[in-house]
Short mmCIF file of C-alpha atoms in Angstrom, two decimals:
data_model
loop_
_atom_site.label_atom_id
_atom_site.label_comp_id
_atom_site.label_asym_id
_atom_site.label_seq_id
_atom_site.Cartn_x
_atom_site.Cartn_y
_atom_site.Cartn_z
CA MET A 1 66.14 119.02 158.87
CA GLU A 2 64.00 117.23 156.31
CA ASP A 3 63.50 120.56 154.49
CA LEU A 4 67.29 121.06 154.37
CA GLU A 5 67.76 117.61 152.85
CA LYS A 6 65.09 118.35 150.28
CA ILE A 7 66.81 121.62 149.34
CA LYS A 8 70.18 119.85 149.04
CA SER A 9 68.78 117.09 146.79
CA ASN A 10 66.97 119.64 144.61
CA ARG A 11 70.23 121.56 144.17
CA LEU A 12 71.82 118.44 142.70
CA VAL A 13 69.03 117.86 140.17
CA LEU A 14 69.76 120.80 137.87
CA PRO A 15 73.49 120.14 137.50
CA ALA A 16 72.76 116.44 136.96
CA VAL A 17 70.28 117.29 134.21
CA LEU A 18 72.78 119.65 132.58
CA ILE A 19 75.51 117.02 132.66
CA ILE A 20 73.20 114.42 131.12
CA CYS A 21 72.09 116.85 128.39
CA PHE A 22 75.70 117.71 127.61
CA ALA A 23 76.60 114.01 127.38
CA VAL A 24 73.65 113.34 125.11
CA LEU A 25 74.55 116.24 122.83
CA GLN A 26 78.20 115.13 122.68
CA ALA A 27 77.06 111.68 121.63
CA GLY A 28 75.26 113.28 118.72
CA ILE A 29 71.89 112.02 119.85
CA SER A 30 68.96 114.30 119.32
CA ILE A 31 67.14 114.94 122.54
CA THR A 32 63.92 114.81 120.60
CA GLY A 33 64.86 111.45 118.99
CA PRO A 34 65.72 110.58 115.38
CA VAL A 35 63.60 112.12 112.68
CA THR A 36 64.88 110.21 109.67
CA LYS A 37 65.72 106.59 108.88
CA ALA A 38 69.40 107.57 108.58
CA GLU A 39 69.41 109.20 112.03
CA LEU A 40 67.84 106.10 113.55
CA GLY A 41 70.35 103.99 111.65
CA ARG A 42 73.17 106.06 113.05
CA LEU A 43 72.02 105.39 116.59
CA LEU A 44 71.80 101.67 115.89
CA PHE A 45 75.18 101.62 114.15
CA PHE A 46 76.87 102.86 117.30
CA ASP A 47 74.77 100.85 119.77
CA ARG A 48 76.10 97.65 121.33
CA ILE A 49 72.53 96.48 121.88
CA LEU A 50 72.92 94.66 118.56
CA SER A 51 75.53 92.20 119.84
CA ALA A 52 74.83 89.11 121.95
CA ASP A 53 76.75 90.27 125.03
CA ARG A 54 76.30 93.99 124.29
CA THR A 55 80.04 94.60 123.89
CA VAL A 56 80.27 95.15 120.13
CA SER A 57 78.58 97.58 117.76
CA CYS A 58 78.97 98.08 114.02
CA ALA A 59 81.22 101.02 114.87
CA SER A 60 83.55 98.75 116.82
CA CYS A 61 84.99 97.56 113.49
CA HIS A 62 83.87 100.39 111.20
CA LEU A 63 85.70 103.26 112.90
CA PRO A 64 84.34 106.65 111.80
CA GLU A 65 87.70 108.33 112.11
CA TYR A 66 89.20 105.90 109.59
CA ALA A 67 86.52 106.31 106.95
CA PHE A 68 84.50 103.61 108.71
CA SER A 69 87.13 100.93 108.20
CA ASP A 70 89.42 99.32 110.75
CA THR A 71 93.13 99.76 111.34
CA MET A 72 93.63 96.09 112.13
CA VAL A 73 94.44 93.32 109.67
CA THR A 74 91.19 91.64 110.71
CA SER A 75 88.81 93.05 113.28
CA ILE A 76 88.12 91.71 116.73
CA GLY A 77 84.51 90.72 117.24
CA ILE A 78 82.49 89.31 120.08
CA GLY A 79 84.40 87.32 122.70
CA LYS A 80 87.64 88.74 121.26
CA GLN A 81 87.34 86.51 118.20
CA LYS A 82 89.37 87.51 115.14
CA GLY A 83 87.52 88.03 111.91
CA LEU A 84 88.52 86.26 108.69
CA ARG A 85 88.88 89.24 106.39
CA ASN A 86 89.90 92.87 106.56
CA THR A 87 87.03 95.26 107.38
CA PRO A 88 86.23 97.35 104.30
CA SER A 89 85.14 100.97 104.56
CA ALA A 90 81.40 101.44 104.99
CA MET A 91 81.57 104.72 103.10
CA ASN A 92 80.66 105.34 99.47
CA LEU A 93 78.40 102.32 99.13
CA ASN A 94 75.57 103.98 97.24
CA LEU A 95 76.90 103.21 93.79
CA GLN A 96 78.09 99.70 94.56
CA ARG A 97 76.29 96.63 93.27
CA ALA A 98 77.51 93.91 95.62
CA PHE A 99 78.71 93.92 99.19
CA PHE A 100 81.42 92.14 101.19
CA TRP A 101 84.67 91.03 99.61
CA ASP A 102 82.92 88.06 98.00
CA GLY A 103 79.82 89.97 96.98
CA ARG A 104 77.46 87.73 98.92
CA SER A 105 74.97 90.51 99.58
CA LYS A 106 73.16 92.25 96.73
CA THR A 107 71.92 95.29 98.66
CA ILE A 108 73.16 97.52 101.48
CA GLU A 109 70.14 96.53 103.56
CA GLU A 110 70.93 92.82 103.18
CA GLN A 111 74.57 93.50 104.04
CA ALA A 112 73.71 95.47 107.18
CA LEU A 113 72.15 92.48 108.95
CA VAL A 114 74.89 89.95 108.22
CA PRO A 115 77.49 91.07 110.80
CA ILE A 116 74.82 91.19 113.50
CA GLU A 117 74.17 87.47 113.09
CA ASN A 118 77.76 86.45 112.29
CA ALA A 119 79.07 84.30 115.14
CA THR A 120 82.54 85.92 115.18
CA GLU A 121 81.27 89.50 114.84
CA MET A 122 78.13 90.29 116.87
CA ASN A 123 76.54 86.84 117.21
CA LEU A 124 72.94 87.99 117.70
CA PRO A 125 70.14 86.36 115.70
CA ILE A 126 68.08 89.05 114.04
CA ALA A 127 64.88 87.81 115.66
CA GLU A 128 66.48 88.38 119.07
CA ALA A 129 67.87 91.77 117.98
CA VAL A 130 64.35 92.80 116.98
CA ARG A 131 62.91 91.56 120.29
CA ARG A 132 65.48 93.65 122.18
CA LEU A 133 64.57 96.73 120.21
CA GLN A 134 60.87 96.09 120.76
CA ARG A 135 61.45 95.74 124.52
CA SER A 136 63.42 99.00 124.60
CA LYS A 137 61.12 101.97 125.30
CA ARG A 138 63.47 104.34 123.48
CA TYR A 139 63.77 102.25 120.34
CA SER A 140 60.10 101.36 120.28
CA ALA A 141 59.27 105.08 120.35
CA TRP A 142 61.89 105.95 117.75
CA PHE A 143 60.83 103.23 115.32
CA ARG A 144 57.24 104.37 115.76
CA ASP A 145 58.24 107.96 114.99
CA VAL A 146 60.31 107.08 111.92
CA PHE A 147 58.49 104.06 110.48
CA HIS A 148 55.07 104.34 112.16
CA ALA A 149 55.64 100.71 113.09
CA PRO A 150 57.41 98.71 115.79
CA PRO A 151 60.97 97.46 115.21
CA SER A 152 61.15 94.64 112.67
CA ARG A 153 63.80 92.89 110.62
CA GLU A 154 62.89 94.98 107.59
CA ASN A 155 62.98 98.40 109.20
CA LEU A 156 66.12 97.52 111.16
CA ALA A 157 67.82 96.78 107.84
CA GLU A 158 66.31 99.86 106.26
CA SER A 159 67.52 102.22 108.96
CA LEU A 160 71.04 100.81 109.05
CA GLY A 161 71.09 100.90 105.25
CA ALA A 162 69.88 104.50 105.22
CA PHE A 163 72.68 105.51 107.55
CA GLU A 164 75.30 103.73 105.46
CA ARG A 165 73.90 105.34 102.29
CA SER A 166 74.46 108.73 103.91
CA LEU A 167 78.20 108.05 104.23
CA GLU A 168 79.19 109.48 100.84
CA THR A 169 82.35 111.54 100.40
CA SER A 170 83.26 113.77 97.49
CA ASP A 171 85.10 116.76 98.95
CA THR A 172 88.59 115.75 97.93
CA PRO A 173 91.51 117.59 96.36
CA PHE A 174 91.07 115.48 93.22
CA ASP A 175 87.36 116.28 92.83
CA ASN A 176 88.17 119.93 93.46
CA TRP A 177 90.86 119.91 90.80
CA LYS A 178 88.68 118.34 88.15
CA LEU A 179 85.20 119.61 88.94
CA ASN A 180 86.14 123.16 89.92
CA ASP A 181 89.15 123.41 87.64
CA ASP A 182 91.29 124.41 90.65
CA GLN A 183 94.81 123.74 89.40
CA ASP A 184 96.26 124.33 92.88
CA ALA A 185 94.03 121.74 94.53
CA VAL A 186 96.50 118.91 93.96
CA SER A 187 100.28 118.72 93.73
CA GLU A 188 102.16 118.30 90.47
CA SER A 189 103.13 114.85 91.73
CA ALA A 190 99.45 113.91 92.12
CA LYS A 191 98.74 115.18 88.59
CA LYS A 192 101.53 112.97 87.25
CA GLY A 193 100.10 110.16 89.38
CA PHE A 194 96.72 110.64 87.67
CA VAL A 195 98.36 110.18 84.28
CA LEU A 196 100.15 107.04 85.50
CA PHE A 197 96.93 105.74 87.07
CA ASN A 198 95.24 105.93 83.67
CA GLY A 199 98.24 104.85 81.64
CA LYS A 200 101.35 102.93 82.58
CA GLY A 201 99.93 101.81 85.92
CA LYS A 202 96.77 100.36 84.29
CA CYS A 203 94.95 101.04 87.58
CA VAL A 204 91.95 102.54 85.80
CA GLN A 205 91.12 99.22 84.17
CA CYS A 206 89.73 98.00 87.50
CA HIS A 207 89.46 101.28 89.41
CA PHE A 208 87.29 103.31 87.05
CA GLY A 209 84.17 105.18 88.12
CA ALA A 210 82.92 107.80 90.52
CA ASP A 211 84.20 105.72 93.43
CA PHE A 212 87.22 104.38 91.54
CA THR A 213 85.89 100.87 91.22
CA THR A 214 84.30 99.04 88.33
CA ASN A 215 82.46 96.93 90.92
CA GLU A 216 83.83 93.78 89.32
CA PHE A 217 85.43 90.76 90.94
CA ARG A 218 89.06 90.20 90.04
CA ASN A 219 91.79 87.77 90.99
CA ILE A 220 94.88 89.94 91.43
CA GLY A 221 97.06 87.03 92.48
CA LEU A 222 96.47 86.73 96.23
CA PHE A 223 95.34 83.11 96.13
CA ASN A 224 97.73 80.18 95.96
CA GLY A 225 95.78 77.50 97.78
CA LEU A 226 98.47 77.37 100.47
CA ASN A 227 99.11 80.24 102.88
CA LEU A 228 96.78 82.38 100.73
CA ASN A 229 93.81 80.05 100.62
CA ASP A 230 90.76 82.31 100.77
CA SER A 231 88.97 81.39 97.55
CA GLY A 232 86.81 84.53 97.62
CA ARG A 233 83.96 84.85 95.14
CA SER A 234 84.00 81.19 94.09
CA ALA A 235 82.65 80.19 97.53
CA ILE A 236 79.52 82.17 96.64
CA THR A 237 79.11 81.33 92.96
CA GLY A 238 80.54 77.81 93.03
CA LYS A 239 82.38 78.61 89.80
CA GLN A 240 85.94 77.46 89.25
CA GLU A 241 86.77 80.62 87.28
CA ASP A 242 85.92 82.73 90.34
CA ILE A 243 88.61 81.19 92.52
CA GLY A 244 90.67 83.88 94.21
CA LYS A 245 88.47 86.70 92.93
CA PHE A 246 87.48 89.49 95.28
CA LYS A 247 85.47 92.66 94.86
CA VAL A 248 87.46 95.59 93.49
CA GLY A 249 87.39 98.08 96.33
CA SER A 250 86.75 101.80 96.09
CA LEU A 251 89.83 103.98 96.27
CA ARG A 252 88.08 106.93 97.89
CA ASN A 253 89.80 107.64 101.22
CA ILE A 254 92.22 104.79 100.50
CA ALA A 255 95.05 106.64 102.22
CA VAL A 256 93.31 106.30 105.60
CA THR A 257 91.97 102.75 105.36
CA ALA A 258 95.14 100.68 105.77
CA PRO A 259 95.85 97.79 105.89
CA TYR A 260 94.87 96.67 102.42
CA MET A 261 93.30 93.79 100.48
CA HIS A 262 90.81 91.19 101.65
CA ASN A 263 93.34 89.77 104.09
CA GLY A 264 94.96 93.04 105.18
CA MET A 265 98.35 91.76 104.03
CA PHE A 266 99.66 95.10 102.79
CA LYS A 267 100.33 97.63 105.52
CA THR A 268 100.96 100.72 103.41
CA LEU A 269 100.14 102.20 100.03
CA GLU A 270 103.81 101.73 99.13
CA ASP A 271 103.40 97.99 99.73
CA VAL A 272 100.34 97.96 97.48
CA ILE A 273 102.11 99.82 94.69
CA ASP A 274 105.14 97.54 94.99
CA PHE A 275 102.83 94.54 94.65
CA TYR A 276 101.11 95.84 91.52
CA ASN A 277 104.47 96.83 90.10
CA ASN A 278 105.56 93.19 90.22
CA PRO A 279 102.80 90.81 91.36
CA ALA A 280 104.75 87.61 90.69
CA GLY A 281 107.68 88.97 92.67
CA ILE A 282 105.50 89.20 95.78
CA VAL A 283 103.31 86.11 95.26
CA SER A 284 105.13 83.79 92.87
CA ASN A 285 102.72 80.84 92.96
CA ALA A 286 99.38 82.61 92.53
CA ILE A 287 96.56 80.57 90.99
CA ASN A 288 94.17 82.04 88.41
CA ARG A 289 95.77 85.50 88.49
CA ASP A 290 94.12 87.99 86.12
CA GLU A 291 96.01 88.53 82.86
CA LEU A 292 96.10 92.27 83.53
CA LEU A 293 98.65 91.53 86.23
CA SER A 294 100.73 89.06 84.26
CA GLY A 295 103.84 91.22 84.03
CA SER A 296 105.76 93.96 85.78
CA LEU A 297 104.82 97.61 85.36
CA ASN A 298 108.47 98.72 85.64
CA LEU A 299 107.57 101.81 87.62
CA THR A 300 110.42 104.05 88.72
CA GLU A 301 110.64 105.19 92.35
CA GLY A 302 109.49 108.64 91.25
CA GLU A 303 106.47 107.16 89.47
CA LYS A 304 105.56 105.16 92.56
CA LYS A 305 105.61 108.36 94.63
CA ASP A 306 103.42 110.12 92.06
CA LEU A 307 100.89 107.27 92.10
CA LYS A 308 100.75 107.44 95.86
CA ALA A 309 100.32 111.22 95.77
CA PHE A 310 97.35 110.77 93.44
CA MET A 311 95.72 108.23 95.75
CA VAL A 312 96.25 110.47 98.76
CA ALA A 313 94.41 113.18 96.79
CA LEU A 314 91.29 110.99 96.90
CA THR A 315 90.95 111.64 100.64
CA ASP A 316 87.91 113.54 101.78
CA LYS A 317 88.58 116.82 103.59
CA ARG A 318 87.31 115.46 106.89
CA PHE A 319 90.16 112.90 106.96
CA GLU A 320 92.87 115.10 105.53
CA TYR A 321 94.55 115.49 108.89
CA LEU A 322 95.35 111.77 108.79
CA THR A 323 97.19 112.10 105.48
CA ARG A 324 99.69 114.66 106.73
CA LYS A 325 101.96 111.84 107.79
CA HIS A 326 102.06 110.57 104.14
CA MET B 1 63.14 151.19 54.81
CA LYS B 2 62.93 151.05 58.59
CA ILE B 3 61.73 147.44 58.46
CA SER B 4 64.59 146.37 56.20
CA VAL B 5 67.11 148.04 58.52
CA LEU B 6 65.53 146.30 61.47
CA LEU B 7 65.62 142.96 59.68
CA ALA B 8 69.25 143.51 58.73
CA VAL B 9 70.14 144.19 62.36
CA VAL B 10 68.30 141.08 63.52
CA PHE B 11 69.89 138.83 60.90
CA SER B 12 73.32 140.26 61.69
CA ALA B 13 72.85 139.61 65.39
CA VAL B 14 71.81 136.05 64.70
CA ALA B 15 74.73 135.54 62.32
CA PHE B 16 77.22 136.66 64.95
CA CYS B 17 75.72 134.38 67.65
CA ASN B 18 77.98 131.37 68.00
CA VAL B 19 75.49 128.54 67.70
CA ASP B 20 78.13 126.08 68.88
CA ASP B 21 78.00 127.75 72.33
CA GLU B 22 74.61 126.14 72.79
CA ILE B 23 76.34 123.12 74.34
CA ILE B 24 78.38 125.09 76.89
CA GLY B 25 77.49 124.58 80.54
CA ILE B 26 76.02 121.83 82.68
CA TRP B 27 73.66 119.09 81.51
CA GLN B 28 72.07 116.71 83.95
CA LEU B 29 70.13 113.49 84.22
CA LYS B 30 68.46 111.72 87.09
CA LEU B 31 68.83 107.98 87.45
CA PRO B 32 67.11 105.44 89.72
CA GLY B 33 68.47 105.10 93.24
CA ASN B 34 68.75 108.86 93.80
CA VAL B 35 71.66 109.18 91.38
CA THR B 36 72.36 112.39 89.48
CA GLY B 37 74.80 112.49 86.59
CA THR B 38 76.13 115.70 85.05
CA ILE B 39 78.26 116.73 82.10
CA ASN B 40 79.88 120.16 82.15
CA TYR B 41 81.13 121.42 78.79
CA ARG B 42 83.52 124.28 79.44
CA LYS B 43 84.40 127.10 77.07
CA ASP B 44 88.05 126.03 76.98
CA SER B 45 87.04 122.77 75.22
CA THR B 46 87.45 120.63 78.31
CA PHE B 47 84.65 118.72 79.94
CA VAL B 48 84.01 116.88 83.18
CA THR B 49 81.31 114.41 84.10
CA SER B 50 80.23 113.61 87.62
CA VAL B 51 77.94 111.24 89.47
CA ASN B 52 76.46 112.54 92.69
CA ASN B 53 79.06 115.32 92.78
CA LYS B 54 81.91 112.84 92.41
CA ILE B 55 84.21 113.24 89.43
CA PHE B 56 83.60 110.48 86.90
CA THR B 57 85.43 111.33 83.67
CA SER B 58 87.19 114.33 82.20
CA GLY B 59 88.70 115.17 78.86
CA LYS B 60 88.66 117.41 75.77
CA TYR B 61 85.95 117.95 73.19
CA THR B 62 85.11 119.77 70.02
CA TYR B 63 81.59 120.69 69.04
CA LYS B 64 80.67 121.80 65.56
CA ASP B 65 77.47 121.61 63.57
CA LYS B 66 75.84 119.65 66.37
CA VAL B 67 78.49 116.94 66.38
CA MET B 68 80.41 116.27 69.58
CA THR B 69 83.85 114.68 69.28
CA PHE B 70 85.72 113.94 72.47
CA VAL B 71 88.51 112.02 74.15
CA GLU B 72 88.57 111.23 77.86
CA ASP B 73 91.78 111.42 79.91
CA ASN B 74 90.64 108.45 81.94
CA GLY B 75 88.69 105.38 80.96
CA CYS B 76 88.40 104.10 77.41
CA ARG B 77 91.71 103.00 75.96
CA SER B 78 92.54 100.64 73.13
CA ASN B 79 94.93 97.72 73.54
CA ASP B 80 97.77 99.78 72.13
CA GLY B 81 97.27 102.34 74.88
CA ASN B 82 95.60 105.10 72.86
CA TYR B 83 92.55 106.90 74.18
CA MET B 84 89.45 106.11 72.15
CA THR B 85 87.60 108.95 70.45
CA GLY B 86 83.84 109.17 70.67
CA LYS B 87 81.69 111.00 68.13
CA TYR B 88 78.01 111.71 68.73
CA ARG B 89 75.40 113.91 67.10
CA ILE B 90 73.64 116.09 69.65
CA ASN B 91 69.94 116.35 68.95
CA PHE B 92 68.14 119.21 70.64
CA PHE B 93 64.56 118.13 71.14
CA ALA B 94 64.03 121.30 73.15
CA PRO B 95 66.39 124.27 73.75
CA ASP B 96 67.34 122.77 77.11
CA SER B 97 67.07 119.06 76.36
CA ILE B 98 69.51 117.00 74.30
CA GLU B 99 69.97 113.45 73.17
CA PHE B 100 73.22 111.78 72.13
CA GLU B 101 73.08 109.91 68.84
CA LEU B 102 75.99 107.61 68.03
CA VAL B 103 78.10 108.49 65.03
CA TYR B 104 81.20 106.55 65.97
CA ASP B 105 82.65 105.16 69.22
CA SER B 106 84.87 102.12 69.47
CA CYS B 107 84.57 102.05 73.26
CA GLY B 108 81.81 99.53 73.84
CA GLY B 109 80.97 100.43 77.42
CA ARG B 110 80.76 104.13 76.69
CA ARG B 111 78.73 103.52 73.54
CA LYS B 112 76.20 101.56 75.56
CA ASP B 113 75.94 104.36 78.15
CA LEU B 114 75.89 107.34 75.83
CA ASN B 115 73.91 106.36 72.72
CA GLN B 116 70.36 107.70 73.06
CA LEU B 117 71.17 109.26 76.43
CA LYS B 118 68.96 112.24 77.21
CA LEU B 119 69.98 115.14 79.42
CA GLY B 120 68.53 118.48 80.40
CA ARG B 121 69.65 121.70 81.97
CA PRO B 122 69.65 121.50 85.80
CA GLY B 123 66.51 122.76 87.41
CA LYS B 124 64.35 122.01 84.37
CA ASP B 125 62.06 119.00 84.53
CA LYS B 126 62.08 118.33 80.81
CA ILE B 127 63.59 114.87 80.85
CA LYS B 128 61.25 112.10 81.95
#
């Protein structure tokens, strides 16, 4: 009888092992463990071990399927708390010079640790996060393999930063059109939109560069000290002239990272274009608005569609399926 | 007689080589932070620049007697809305290594980036 029980339990082992292996492979985890800092960072990015009650990971707000942004106006963090600002995309950070809407972090590595400690996001002091990783046999082994050292604040930041640095996208219809001279890569409407973007729309004056951002801080007229009272960059610099300024965001994958702006107030690209077309018509009492946005652009409905078509053409191939509804 | 015929053939071949084609193709530079910039001068007088395989600028150029004149279709514009022309001498300090020398460019940001910029052909480690 005992032999029969042994045989039965042994028969269950192989299927159980196969199921576990399948689950591990589906999760994208290497059975042999991470080999690079970016691979280790990827594991950490998706792991809820980095939040106080183990319910939230970085990926809870930076959704991979939406270019690592969120679809909510502001994200929900630990204990179902609402964040204060819209979650920006964590993609295409390599060429940026400051991080967060107010630019409070100077490097990706510095930025990576902030949400972990933030009380409304993951609420876990870094020292405690490091202790957890050190107590974990898996993470201790992985950090040893990658860094030849136990988990620490520095290599936690480095691995998360390495993963975020790997999130670059450049396989878009627009890049294909320009770099490969493929005239069929974008629509005629998108081509007209490109001309508008650089001309009548004046978009290029802030959205210039490989990631369509000059990396500056600008006040586009979304601060009035009343219902729009996030003072942005000035809270970091203490300078009056920085009131209402926020980091100019990248436009890569913009079609899949709604809602828009630091407060998520614009739900669609059409809303954004309507705002830029007539900023004072949307926010009449803005304080310290940039002179670039002092008047109306007088865009026709056709021109607005063309501008949108151009922005949709900045979507990486991996997210193109999301733009089919545009 | 044979030598003079040979010399005539060589000189003729050189004369018919279009020296201005020397700029055609891709030029590259490596920057700190694992950044690679490229300029691709095409035969149809258009060019594109990229940073880490992402399109950066594009436009039209002419190249004659080692002077590059170009206008971008994005970026530098004057207050009256016209695109600003840039003019640079291209100094070849090796057949596959060039340096931009400012002749004229009213676009301050571009002037700062381009003047004395050195690039090489991809795959060659000539630029330090």
